[in-house]
Amino acid sequence: MIEAELKARVHAPEAVMRQLDERAEARVEVYRDTYYDRPDGSLEKRGEELRVRTVHGADGTRTVLTYKGAPVDEASGSKPEHETHVEDADAAHAILRGLGHIELIVFEKHCRNYDFTARGRQMLATLVRVPEIDGTFLEVETLVDENDVTSALDDIRAVLAELGIRPEDLTRETYTGAVAAQRG
């Protein structure tokens, strides 16, 4: 499956949050993301991602191992995504290091997640604050087959417009890149 996703900088986070609260109940979570790469940086060079994410929320803590392939849509950065829950976060980190991967960057994301249906699609909207980066971001995504990416992105754009997000608010800026730049 492809994660068709668009991300935007949010200029009125309280207004967007109120609108999302009308669509669905928020799941407030803190993600601790650890991104890995090969020593030669080949994953990042190809636009791929390998991540261990530990999620802390009201329902407890869970850890997910994710691999994202190279983008299939350059304008949005939408990528194939493969994800699985892992029982033991420390073991997942040890396995990746044992396979020769190195830690690229570690940071936290403070998220309000909203699951809802729009335009006949199951969507996830996430309001994101990364303590090391100024501003609030909104990600809206849906999982689709590769031949449905363009249509799904159009539907996501429509949802963003309903939330008051303008096309010029969209960004391809990555959290990993922004955090790395902040850290110098």
Short mmCIF file of N, CA and C in Angstrom, two decimals:
data_model
loop_
_atom_site.label_atom_id
_atom_site.label_comp_id
_atom_site.label_asym_id
_atom_site.label_seq_id
_atom_site.Cartn_x
_atom_site.Cartn_y
_atom_site.Cartn_z
N MET A 1 0.84 -1.19 0.00
CA MET A 1 0.00 0.00 0.00
C MET A 1 0.88 1.25 0.00
N ILE A 2 0.33 2.30 -0.57
CA ILE A 2 1.02 3.59 -0.62
C ILE A 2 0.37 4.50 0.42
N GLU A 3 1.19 5.19 1.18
CA GLU A 3 0.69 6.19 2.10
C GLU A 3 0.61 7.50 1.32
N ALA A 4 -0.59 7.80 0.80
CA ALA A 4 -0.80 9.08 0.13
C ALA A 4 -0.94 10.12 1.24
N GLU A 5 -0.04 11.10 1.25
CA GLU A 5 0.01 12.03 2.37
C GLU A 5 0.41 13.42 1.89
N LEU A 6 -0.20 14.41 2.52
CA LEU A 6 0.23 15.79 2.34
C LEU A 6 0.44 16.39 3.71
N LYS A 7 1.42 17.28 3.79
CA LYS A 7 1.75 17.96 5.05
C LYS A 7 1.74 19.45 4.80
N ALA A 8 1.24 20.17 5.81
CA ALA A 8 1.16 21.63 5.69
C ALA A 8 1.56 22.28 7.00
N ARG A 9 2.06 23.50 6.87
CA ARG A 9 2.25 24.34 8.06
C ARG A 9 0.88 24.93 8.39
N VAL A 10 0.55 24.95 9.68
CA VAL A 10 -0.75 25.44 10.12
C VAL A 10 -0.57 26.80 10.77
N HIS A 11 -1.31 27.79 10.26
CA HIS A 11 -1.20 29.15 10.77
C HIS A 11 -2.23 29.44 11.86
N ALA A 12 -3.29 28.63 11.91
CA ALA A 12 -4.33 28.80 12.94
C ALA A 12 -4.61 27.44 13.58
N PRO A 13 -3.66 26.94 14.37
CA PRO A 13 -3.80 25.57 14.91
C PRO A 13 -5.05 25.36 15.77
N GLU A 14 -5.45 26.36 16.54
CA GLU A 14 -6.63 26.20 17.40
C GLU A 14 -7.89 26.02 16.55
N ALA A 15 -8.01 26.79 15.47
CA ALA A 15 -9.18 26.69 14.59
C ALA A 15 -9.21 25.33 13.89
N VAL A 16 -8.06 24.87 13.43
CA VAL A 16 -7.99 23.55 12.77
C VAL A 16 -8.33 22.46 13.78
N MET A 17 -7.81 22.57 14.99
CA MET A 17 -8.08 21.57 16.02
C MET A 17 -9.58 21.52 16.33
N ARG A 18 -10.24 22.66 16.44
CA ARG A 18 -11.69 22.67 16.70
C ARG A 18 -12.44 21.95 15.58
N GLN A 19 -12.06 22.22 14.33
CA GLN A 19 -12.73 21.56 13.21
C GLN A 19 -12.50 20.05 13.22
N LEU A 20 -11.27 19.64 13.52
CA LEU A 20 -10.98 18.20 13.59
C LEU A 20 -11.71 17.54 14.75
N ASP A 21 -11.83 18.26 15.88
CA ASP A 21 -12.57 17.73 17.03
C ASP A 21 -14.03 17.48 16.68
N GLU A 22 -14.57 18.23 15.71
CA GLU A 22 -15.95 18.00 15.26
C GLU A 22 -16.05 16.75 14.39
N ARG A 23 -14.96 16.35 13.76
CA ARG A 23 -14.97 15.19 12.87
C ARG A 23 -14.73 13.87 13.61
N ALA A 24 -13.90 13.93 14.66
CA ALA A 24 -13.51 12.69 15.33
C ALA A 24 -12.94 13.01 16.71
N GLU A 25 -12.85 11.98 17.53
CA GLU A 25 -12.24 12.13 18.86
C GLU A 25 -10.72 12.08 18.70
N ALA A 26 -10.04 13.01 19.35
CA ALA A 26 -8.58 13.08 19.24
C ALA A 26 -7.92 12.00 20.08
N ARG A 27 -6.85 11.45 19.54
CA ARG A 27 -5.95 10.56 20.27
C ARG A 27 -4.67 11.35 20.48
N VAL A 28 -4.39 11.74 21.71
CA VAL A 28 -3.20 12.54 22.01
C VAL A 28 -2.06 11.57 22.33
N GLU A 29 -0.98 11.69 21.57
CA GLU A 29 0.14 10.76 21.71
C GLU A 29 1.47 11.49 21.53
N VAL A 30 2.50 10.92 22.14
CA VAL A 30 3.86 11.40 21.93
C VAL A 30 4.63 10.27 21.26
N TYR A 31 5.22 10.60 20.11
CA TYR A 31 6.02 9.63 19.37
C TYR A 31 7.49 9.88 19.67
N ARG A 32 8.21 8.81 19.92
CA ARG A 32 9.67 8.89 19.99
C ARG A 32 10.17 8.12 18.77
N ASP A 33 10.66 8.85 17.79
CA ASP A 33 11.08 8.28 16.52
C ASP A 33 12.59 8.15 16.44
N THR A 34 13.03 6.97 16.07
CA THR A 34 14.45 6.72 15.81
C THR A 34 14.57 6.28 14.36
N TYR A 35 15.28 7.07 13.57
CA TYR A 35 15.49 6.75 12.15
C TYR A 35 16.87 6.12 12.00
N TYR A 36 16.92 5.09 11.15
CA TYR A 36 18.15 4.37 10.89
C TYR A 36 18.52 4.49 9.42
N ASP A 37 19.79 4.30 9.14
CA ASP A 37 20.28 4.26 7.77
C ASP A 37 21.44 3.28 7.72
N ARG A 38 21.89 3.00 6.54
CA ARG A 38 23.11 2.21 6.38
C ARG A 38 24.28 3.17 6.57
N PRO A 39 25.45 2.65 6.92
CA PRO A 39 26.60 3.56 7.14
C PRO A 39 26.90 4.46 5.94
N ASP A 40 26.58 4.00 4.72
CA ASP A 40 26.86 4.82 3.53
C ASP A 40 25.74 5.82 3.22
N GLY A 41 24.69 5.84 4.06
CA GLY A 41 23.59 6.78 3.85
C GLY A 41 22.70 6.44 2.68
N SER A 42 22.76 5.21 2.19
CA SER A 42 22.05 4.85 0.96
C SER A 42 20.53 4.89 1.09
N LEU A 43 20.00 4.62 2.26
CA LEU A 43 18.54 4.70 2.39
C LEU A 43 18.07 6.14 2.19
N GLU A 44 18.69 7.06 2.89
CA GLU A 44 18.32 8.48 2.78
C GLU A 44 18.52 8.99 1.35
N LYS A 45 19.61 8.57 0.71
CA LYS A 45 19.88 9.02 -0.67
C LYS A 45 18.78 8.59 -1.62
N ARG A 46 18.19 7.42 -1.39
CA ARG A 46 17.12 6.92 -2.26
C ARG A 46 15.73 7.38 -1.80
N GLY A 47 15.67 8.16 -0.71
CA GLY A 47 14.39 8.63 -0.21
C GLY A 47 13.64 7.60 0.61
N GLU A 48 14.34 6.57 1.05
CA GLU A 48 13.72 5.52 1.86
C GLU A 48 13.88 5.85 3.35
N GLU A 49 13.04 5.24 4.17
CA GLU A 49 13.09 5.47 5.61
C GLU A 49 12.97 4.15 6.35
N LEU A 50 13.74 4.02 7.42
CA LEU A 50 13.66 2.88 8.32
C LEU A 50 13.55 3.45 9.72
N ARG A 51 12.43 3.15 10.40
CA ARG A 51 12.15 3.84 11.65
C ARG A 51 11.61 2.88 12.70
N VAL A 52 12.03 3.12 13.94
CA VAL A 52 11.39 2.51 15.11
C VAL A 52 10.68 3.64 15.83
N ARG A 53 9.36 3.50 16.00
CA ARG A 53 8.56 4.52 16.66
C ARG A 53 7.93 3.92 17.91
N THR A 54 8.19 4.56 19.05
CA THR A 54 7.51 4.18 20.28
C THR A 54 6.48 5.26 20.58
N VAL A 55 5.23 4.83 20.72
CA VAL A 55 4.10 5.73 20.90
C VAL A 55 3.61 5.64 22.34
N HIS A 56 3.58 6.78 23.00
CA HIS A 56 3.06 6.87 24.37
C HIS A 56 1.73 7.60 24.31
N GLY A 57 0.68 6.94 24.78
CA GLY A 57 -0.64 7.56 24.76
C GLY A 57 -1.48 7.10 25.93
N ALA A 58 -2.73 7.53 25.96
CA ALA A 58 -3.64 7.21 27.05
C ALA A 58 -3.88 5.70 27.16
N ASP A 59 -3.77 5.00 26.04
CA ASP A 59 -4.01 3.55 26.03
C ASP A 59 -2.76 2.74 26.31
N GLY A 60 -1.66 3.41 26.68
CA GLY A 60 -0.42 2.69 26.97
C GLY A 60 0.67 3.03 25.96
N THR A 61 1.63 2.14 25.88
CA THR A 61 2.79 2.34 25.00
C THR A 61 2.86 1.19 24.01
N ARG A 62 3.15 1.55 22.75
CA ARG A 62 3.33 0.53 21.72
C ARG A 62 4.50 0.94 20.85
N THR A 63 5.10 -0.03 20.19
CA THR A 63 6.24 0.24 19.30
C THR A 63 5.96 -0.34 17.93
N VAL A 64 6.34 0.43 16.91
CA VAL A 64 6.10 0.04 15.52
C VAL A 64 7.40 0.16 14.74
N LEU A 65 7.67 -0.84 13.93
CA LEU A 65 8.81 -0.82 13.00
C LEU A 65 8.25 -0.50 11.62
N THR A 66 8.83 0.51 10.97
CA THR A 66 8.32 0.97 9.68
C THR A 66 9.44 1.08 8.66
N TYR A 67 9.15 0.60 7.44
CA TYR A 67 10.02 0.83 6.30
C TYR A 67 9.17 1.56 5.26
N LYS A 68 9.68 2.69 4.77
CA LYS A 68 9.02 3.43 3.69
C LYS A 68 9.96 3.42 2.50
N GLY A 69 9.42 3.00 1.35
CA GLY A 69 10.20 2.97 0.12
C GLY A 69 10.36 4.36 -0.47
N ALA A 70 11.03 4.42 -1.59
CA ALA A 70 11.24 5.69 -2.29
C ALA A 70 9.89 6.26 -2.73
N PRO A 71 9.78 7.59 -2.83
CA PRO A 71 8.51 8.21 -3.21
C PRO A 71 8.02 7.73 -4.58
N VAL A 72 6.69 7.53 -4.67
CA VAL A 72 6.07 7.20 -5.95
C VAL A 72 5.44 8.44 -6.56
N ASP A 73 5.34 9.50 -5.77
CA ASP A 73 4.80 10.77 -6.24
C ASP A 73 5.73 11.86 -5.70
N GLU A 74 6.53 12.43 -6.57
CA GLU A 74 7.54 13.40 -6.14
C GLU A 74 6.94 14.67 -5.55
N ALA A 75 5.81 15.13 -6.11
CA ALA A 75 5.23 16.38 -5.64
C ALA A 75 4.79 16.30 -4.18
N SER A 76 4.25 15.15 -3.77
CA SER A 76 3.77 14.99 -2.39
C SER A 76 4.75 14.24 -1.50
N GLY A 77 5.60 13.42 -2.11
CA GLY A 77 6.51 12.58 -1.34
C GLY A 77 5.83 11.30 -0.86
N SER A 78 4.65 10.98 -1.37
CA SER A 78 3.94 9.77 -0.97
C SER A 78 4.77 8.53 -1.27
N LYS A 79 4.79 7.60 -0.30
CA LYS A 79 5.68 6.44 -0.38
C LYS A 79 4.96 5.14 -0.05
N PRO A 80 5.48 4.02 -0.60
CA PRO A 80 5.00 2.72 -0.12
C PRO A 80 5.41 2.57 1.35
N GLU A 81 4.51 2.01 2.15
CA GLU A 81 4.80 1.87 3.58
C GLU A 81 4.53 0.45 4.04
N HIS A 82 5.47 -0.09 4.81
CA HIS A 82 5.31 -1.40 5.42
C HIS A 82 5.58 -1.23 6.90
N GLU A 83 4.62 -1.67 7.72
CA GLU A 83 4.71 -1.39 9.15
C GLU A 83 4.23 -2.60 9.93
N THR A 84 4.87 -2.83 11.08
CA THR A 84 4.44 -3.91 11.95
C THR A 84 4.70 -3.53 13.40
N HIS A 85 3.83 -4.02 14.26
CA HIS A 85 4.03 -3.81 15.70
C HIS A 85 5.13 -4.73 16.18
N VAL A 86 5.93 -4.24 17.12
CA VAL A 86 6.99 -5.07 17.70
C VAL A 86 6.75 -5.19 19.20
N GLU A 87 7.03 -6.35 19.71
CA GLU A 87 6.81 -6.64 21.13
C GLU A 87 7.81 -5.93 22.03
N ASP A 88 9.05 -5.82 21.56
CA ASP A 88 10.14 -5.33 22.42
C ASP A 88 10.94 -4.28 21.66
N ALA A 89 10.79 -3.02 22.05
CA ALA A 89 11.48 -1.93 21.36
C ALA A 89 12.99 -2.08 21.42
N ASP A 90 13.53 -2.44 22.57
CA ASP A 90 14.98 -2.60 22.69
C ASP A 90 15.50 -3.67 21.73
N ALA A 91 14.74 -4.76 21.59
CA ALA A 91 15.15 -5.82 20.67
C ALA A 91 15.12 -5.32 19.22
N ALA A 92 14.10 -4.53 18.86
CA ALA A 92 14.02 -3.99 17.50
C ALA A 92 15.23 -3.12 17.19
N HIS A 93 15.60 -2.25 18.14
CA HIS A 93 16.79 -1.41 17.96
C HIS A 93 18.04 -2.28 17.83
N ALA A 94 18.17 -3.30 18.67
CA ALA A 94 19.34 -4.19 18.64
C ALA A 94 19.43 -4.95 17.32
N ILE A 95 18.30 -5.37 16.81
CA ILE A 95 18.29 -6.10 15.53
C ILE A 95 18.78 -5.18 14.40
N LEU A 96 18.26 -3.97 14.35
CA LEU A 96 18.68 -3.06 13.28
C LEU A 96 20.16 -2.73 13.38
N ARG A 97 20.64 -2.48 14.60
CA ARG A 97 22.08 -2.22 14.78
C ARG A 97 22.90 -3.47 14.42
N GLY A 98 22.39 -4.63 14.81
CA GLY A 98 23.08 -5.89 14.50
C GLY A 98 23.18 -6.15 13.00
N LEU A 99 22.21 -5.65 12.26
CA LEU A 99 22.23 -5.79 10.79
C LEU A 99 23.09 -4.73 10.13
N GLY A 100 23.73 -3.89 10.95
CA GLY A 100 24.66 -2.90 10.41
C GLY A 100 24.08 -1.52 10.19
N HIS A 101 22.83 -1.30 10.58
CA HIS A 101 22.25 0.04 10.45
C HIS A 101 22.75 0.93 11.57
N ILE A 102 22.80 2.23 11.28
CA ILE A 102 23.24 3.20 12.29
C ILE A 102 22.10 4.16 12.57
N GLU A 103 22.08 4.70 13.78
CA GLU A 103 21.09 5.68 14.16
C GLU A 103 21.36 6.97 13.40
N LEU A 104 20.37 7.43 12.68
CA LEU A 104 20.50 8.67 11.91
C LEU A 104 20.09 9.86 12.78
N ILE A 105 18.91 9.75 13.41
CA ILE A 105 18.41 10.84 14.24
C ILE A 105 17.29 10.31 15.13
N VAL A 106 17.16 10.91 16.31
CA VAL A 106 16.10 10.57 17.26
C VAL A 106 15.44 11.87 17.70
N PHE A 107 14.10 11.91 17.70
CA PHE A 107 13.39 13.09 18.16
C PHE A 107 11.97 12.72 18.56
N GLU A 108 11.28 13.66 19.21
CA GLU A 108 9.89 13.46 19.63
C GLU A 108 8.94 14.30 18.80
N LYS A 109 7.75 13.73 18.58
CA LYS A 109 6.64 14.44 17.95
C LYS A 109 5.47 14.40 18.91
N HIS A 110 4.83 15.54 19.15
CA HIS A 110 3.64 15.61 19.98
C HIS A 110 2.45 15.70 19.04
N CYS A 111 1.58 14.69 19.09
CA CYS A 111 0.55 14.52 18.06
C CYS A 111 -0.86 14.45 18.63
N ARG A 112 -1.80 15.01 17.86
CA ARG A 112 -3.24 14.82 18.06
C ARG A 112 -3.72 14.12 16.79
N ASN A 113 -4.09 12.85 16.92
CA ASN A 113 -4.50 12.04 15.78
C ASN A 113 -6.02 11.95 15.69
N TYR A 114 -6.53 12.06 14.47
CA TYR A 114 -7.96 11.99 14.21
C TYR A 114 -8.20 11.00 13.08
N ASP A 115 -8.94 9.93 13.35
CA ASP A 115 -9.34 8.98 12.32
C ASP A 115 -10.77 9.31 11.90
N PHE A 116 -11.00 9.46 10.60
CA PHE A 116 -12.33 9.77 10.11
C PHE A 116 -12.45 9.35 8.66
N THR A 117 -13.67 9.33 8.17
CA THR A 117 -13.93 9.02 6.76
C THR A 117 -14.30 10.31 6.05
N ALA A 118 -13.67 10.53 4.91
CA ALA A 118 -13.98 11.69 4.07
C ALA A 118 -13.84 11.28 2.62
N ARG A 119 -14.78 11.69 1.82
CA ARG A 119 -14.75 11.38 0.39
C ARG A 119 -14.63 9.88 0.14
N GLY A 120 -15.26 9.09 1.02
CA GLY A 120 -15.27 7.64 0.89
C GLY A 120 -13.98 6.96 1.28
N ARG A 121 -13.07 7.69 1.90
CA ARG A 121 -11.77 7.13 2.30
C ARG A 121 -11.58 7.21 3.80
N GLN A 122 -10.92 6.21 4.35
CA GLN A 122 -10.50 6.28 5.74
C GLN A 122 -9.26 7.16 5.79
N MET A 123 -9.32 8.23 6.55
CA MET A 123 -8.19 9.17 6.61
C MET A 123 -7.71 9.31 8.05
N LEU A 124 -6.46 9.70 8.15
CA LEU A 124 -5.85 10.04 9.42
C LEU A 124 -5.30 11.45 9.29
N ALA A 125 -5.78 12.33 10.16
CA ALA A 125 -5.25 13.69 10.23
C ALA A 125 -4.48 13.80 11.53
N THR A 126 -3.28 14.36 11.47
CA THR A 126 -2.45 14.49 12.66
C THR A 126 -1.93 15.91 12.76
N LEU A 127 -2.28 16.57 13.87
CA LEU A 127 -1.69 17.86 14.20
C LEU A 127 -0.39 17.56 14.93
N VAL A 128 0.71 18.13 14.46
CA VAL A 128 2.04 17.77 14.96
C VAL A 128 2.79 19.00 15.46
N ARG A 129 3.40 18.84 16.63
CA ARG A 129 4.38 19.80 17.13
C ARG A 129 5.64 19.02 17.44
N VAL A 130 6.74 19.49 16.92
CA VAL A 130 8.04 18.91 17.22
C VAL A 130 8.75 19.97 18.07
N PRO A 131 9.08 19.65 19.33
CA PRO A 131 9.63 20.67 20.22
C PRO A 131 10.82 21.45 19.64
N GLU A 132 11.59 20.83 18.78
CA GLU A 132 12.78 21.50 18.23
C GLU A 132 12.50 22.34 17.00
N ILE A 133 11.27 22.33 16.51
CA ILE A 133 10.92 23.05 15.28
C ILE A 133 9.80 24.04 15.60
N ASP A 134 9.91 25.26 15.09
CA ASP A 134 8.85 26.25 15.27
C ASP A 134 7.62 25.87 14.46
N GLY A 135 6.46 26.09 15.03
CA GLY A 135 5.22 25.93 14.29
C GLY A 135 4.50 24.62 14.55
N THR A 136 3.30 24.57 13.97
CA THR A 136 2.45 23.38 14.02
C THR A 136 2.25 22.90 12.60
N PHE A 137 2.22 21.59 12.44
CA PHE A 137 2.03 20.98 11.13
C PHE A 137 0.76 20.14 11.15
N LEU A 138 0.18 19.95 9.98
CA LEU A 138 -0.95 19.05 9.81
C LEU A 138 -0.59 18.06 8.71
N GLU A 139 -0.69 16.78 9.05
CA GLU A 139 -0.51 15.72 8.06
C GLU A 139 -1.88 15.07 7.85
N VAL A 140 -2.25 14.85 6.60
CA VAL A 140 -3.46 14.09 6.29
C VAL A 140 -3.04 12.99 5.33
N GLU A 141 -3.43 11.76 5.68
CA GLU A 141 -2.99 10.62 4.88
C GLU A 141 -4.10 9.58 4.77
N THR A 142 -3.94 8.74 3.75
CA THR A 142 -4.80 7.59 3.54
C THR A 142 -3.98 6.53 2.81
N LEU A 143 -4.27 5.27 3.06
CA LEU A 143 -3.55 4.18 2.39
C LEU A 143 -4.31 3.77 1.15
N VAL A 144 -3.59 3.69 0.03
CA VAL A 144 -4.22 3.37 -1.26
C VAL A 144 -3.31 2.49 -2.10
N ASP A 145 -3.89 1.90 -3.15
CA ASP A 145 -3.10 1.21 -4.15
C ASP A 145 -2.35 2.24 -4.98
N GLU A 146 -1.25 1.82 -5.61
CA GLU A 146 -0.43 2.76 -6.35
C GLU A 146 -1.18 3.48 -7.46
N ASN A 147 -2.15 2.80 -8.08
CA ASN A 147 -2.89 3.43 -9.19
C ASN A 147 -3.94 4.43 -8.70
N ASP A 148 -4.09 4.59 -7.36
CA ASP A 148 -5.10 5.49 -6.80
C ASP A 148 -4.47 6.70 -6.10
N VAL A 149 -3.15 6.87 -6.21
CA VAL A 149 -2.46 7.93 -5.47
C VAL A 149 -2.94 9.31 -5.89
N THR A 150 -3.03 9.58 -7.16
CA THR A 150 -3.42 10.91 -7.64
C THR A 150 -4.80 11.29 -7.15
N SER A 151 -5.75 10.37 -7.27
CA SER A 151 -7.12 10.63 -6.81
C SER A 151 -7.16 10.83 -5.30
N ALA A 152 -6.40 10.01 -4.57
CA ALA A 152 -6.37 10.14 -3.10
C ALA A 152 -5.79 11.48 -2.69
N LEU A 153 -4.74 11.93 -3.37
CA LEU A 153 -4.15 13.23 -3.06
C LEU A 153 -5.13 14.36 -3.34
N ASP A 154 -5.92 14.23 -4.39
CA ASP A 154 -6.96 15.23 -4.67
C ASP A 154 -7.97 15.28 -3.52
N ASP A 155 -8.36 14.10 -3.02
CA ASP A 155 -9.29 14.04 -1.90
C ASP A 155 -8.68 14.65 -0.63
N ILE A 156 -7.41 14.41 -0.41
CA ILE A 156 -6.72 15.00 0.75
C ILE A 156 -6.66 16.52 0.61
N ARG A 157 -6.36 17.00 -0.58
CA ARG A 157 -6.34 18.45 -0.80
C ARG A 157 -7.70 19.07 -0.48
N ALA A 158 -8.78 18.38 -0.85
CA ALA A 158 -10.13 18.88 -0.57
C ALA A 158 -10.37 18.95 0.94
N VAL A 159 -9.94 17.93 1.68
CA VAL A 159 -10.08 17.94 3.14
C VAL A 159 -9.26 19.08 3.73
N LEU A 160 -8.04 19.24 3.26
CA LEU A 160 -7.21 20.35 3.76
C LEU A 160 -7.89 21.69 3.50
N ALA A 161 -8.47 21.86 2.33
CA ALA A 161 -9.16 23.12 2.00
C ALA A 161 -10.33 23.35 2.95
N GLU A 162 -11.08 22.28 3.26
CA GLU A 162 -12.19 22.39 4.21
C GLU A 162 -11.69 22.85 5.58
N LEU A 163 -10.46 22.50 5.92
CA LEU A 163 -9.87 22.86 7.21
C LEU A 163 -9.18 24.23 7.17
N GLY A 164 -9.26 24.91 6.03
CA GLY A 164 -8.67 26.24 5.91
C GLY A 164 -7.20 26.24 5.54
N ILE A 165 -6.70 25.10 5.09
CA ILE A 165 -5.29 25.00 4.67
C ILE A 165 -5.22 25.34 3.18
N ARG A 166 -4.38 26.31 2.85
CA ARG A 166 -4.23 26.76 1.46
C ARG A 166 -3.12 25.97 0.76
N PRO A 167 -3.16 25.89 -0.56
CA PRO A 167 -2.10 25.17 -1.29
C PRO A 167 -0.70 25.68 -0.95
N GLU A 168 -0.56 26.98 -0.72
CA GLU A 168 0.77 27.53 -0.41
C GLU A 168 1.25 27.15 1.00
N ASP A 169 0.37 26.57 1.83
CA ASP A 169 0.78 26.10 3.16
C ASP A 169 1.42 24.72 3.11
N LEU A 170 1.25 24.01 1.99
CA LEU A 170 1.82 22.66 1.86
C LEU A 170 3.33 22.73 1.90
N THR A 171 3.94 21.69 2.48
CA THR A 171 5.40 21.63 2.58
C THR A 171 5.88 20.20 2.38
N ARG A 172 7.05 20.08 1.79
CA ARG A 172 7.74 18.77 1.68
C ARG A 172 8.85 18.69 2.71
N GLU A 173 9.00 19.73 3.54
CA GLU A 173 10.02 19.74 4.58
C GLU A 173 9.84 18.51 5.47
N THR A 174 10.94 17.82 5.75
CA THR A 174 10.86 16.64 6.61
C THR A 174 11.21 17.02 8.04
N TYR A 175 10.63 16.31 8.98
CA TYR A 175 10.96 16.54 10.39
C TYR A 175 12.43 16.18 10.63
N THR A 176 12.87 15.10 10.01
CA THR A 176 14.27 14.68 10.22
C THR A 176 15.23 15.77 9.75
N GLY A 177 14.95 16.33 8.59
CA GLY A 177 15.81 17.40 8.06
C GLY A 177 15.74 18.66 8.90
N ALA A 178 14.55 19.03 9.34
CA ALA A 178 14.39 20.25 10.14
C ALA A 178 15.05 20.10 11.51
N VAL A 179 14.89 18.93 12.13
CA VAL A 179 15.53 18.70 13.43
C VAL A 179 17.04 18.69 13.28
N ALA A 180 17.53 18.01 12.24
CA ALA A 180 18.99 17.97 12.02
C ALA A 180 19.54 19.38 11.80
N ALA A 181 18.82 20.20 11.04
CA ALA A 181 19.27 21.59 10.81
C ALA A 181 19.28 22.38 12.11
N GLN A 182 18.28 22.18 12.96
CA GLN A 182 18.21 22.87 14.25
C GLN A 182 19.41 22.50 15.13
N ARG A 183 19.79 21.23 15.04
CA ARG A 183 20.88 20.74 15.89
C ARG A 183 22.24 21.14 15.36
N GLY A 184 22.26 21.63 14.13
CA GLY A 184 23.51 22.12 13.52
C GLY A 184 24.40 20.99 13.13
#
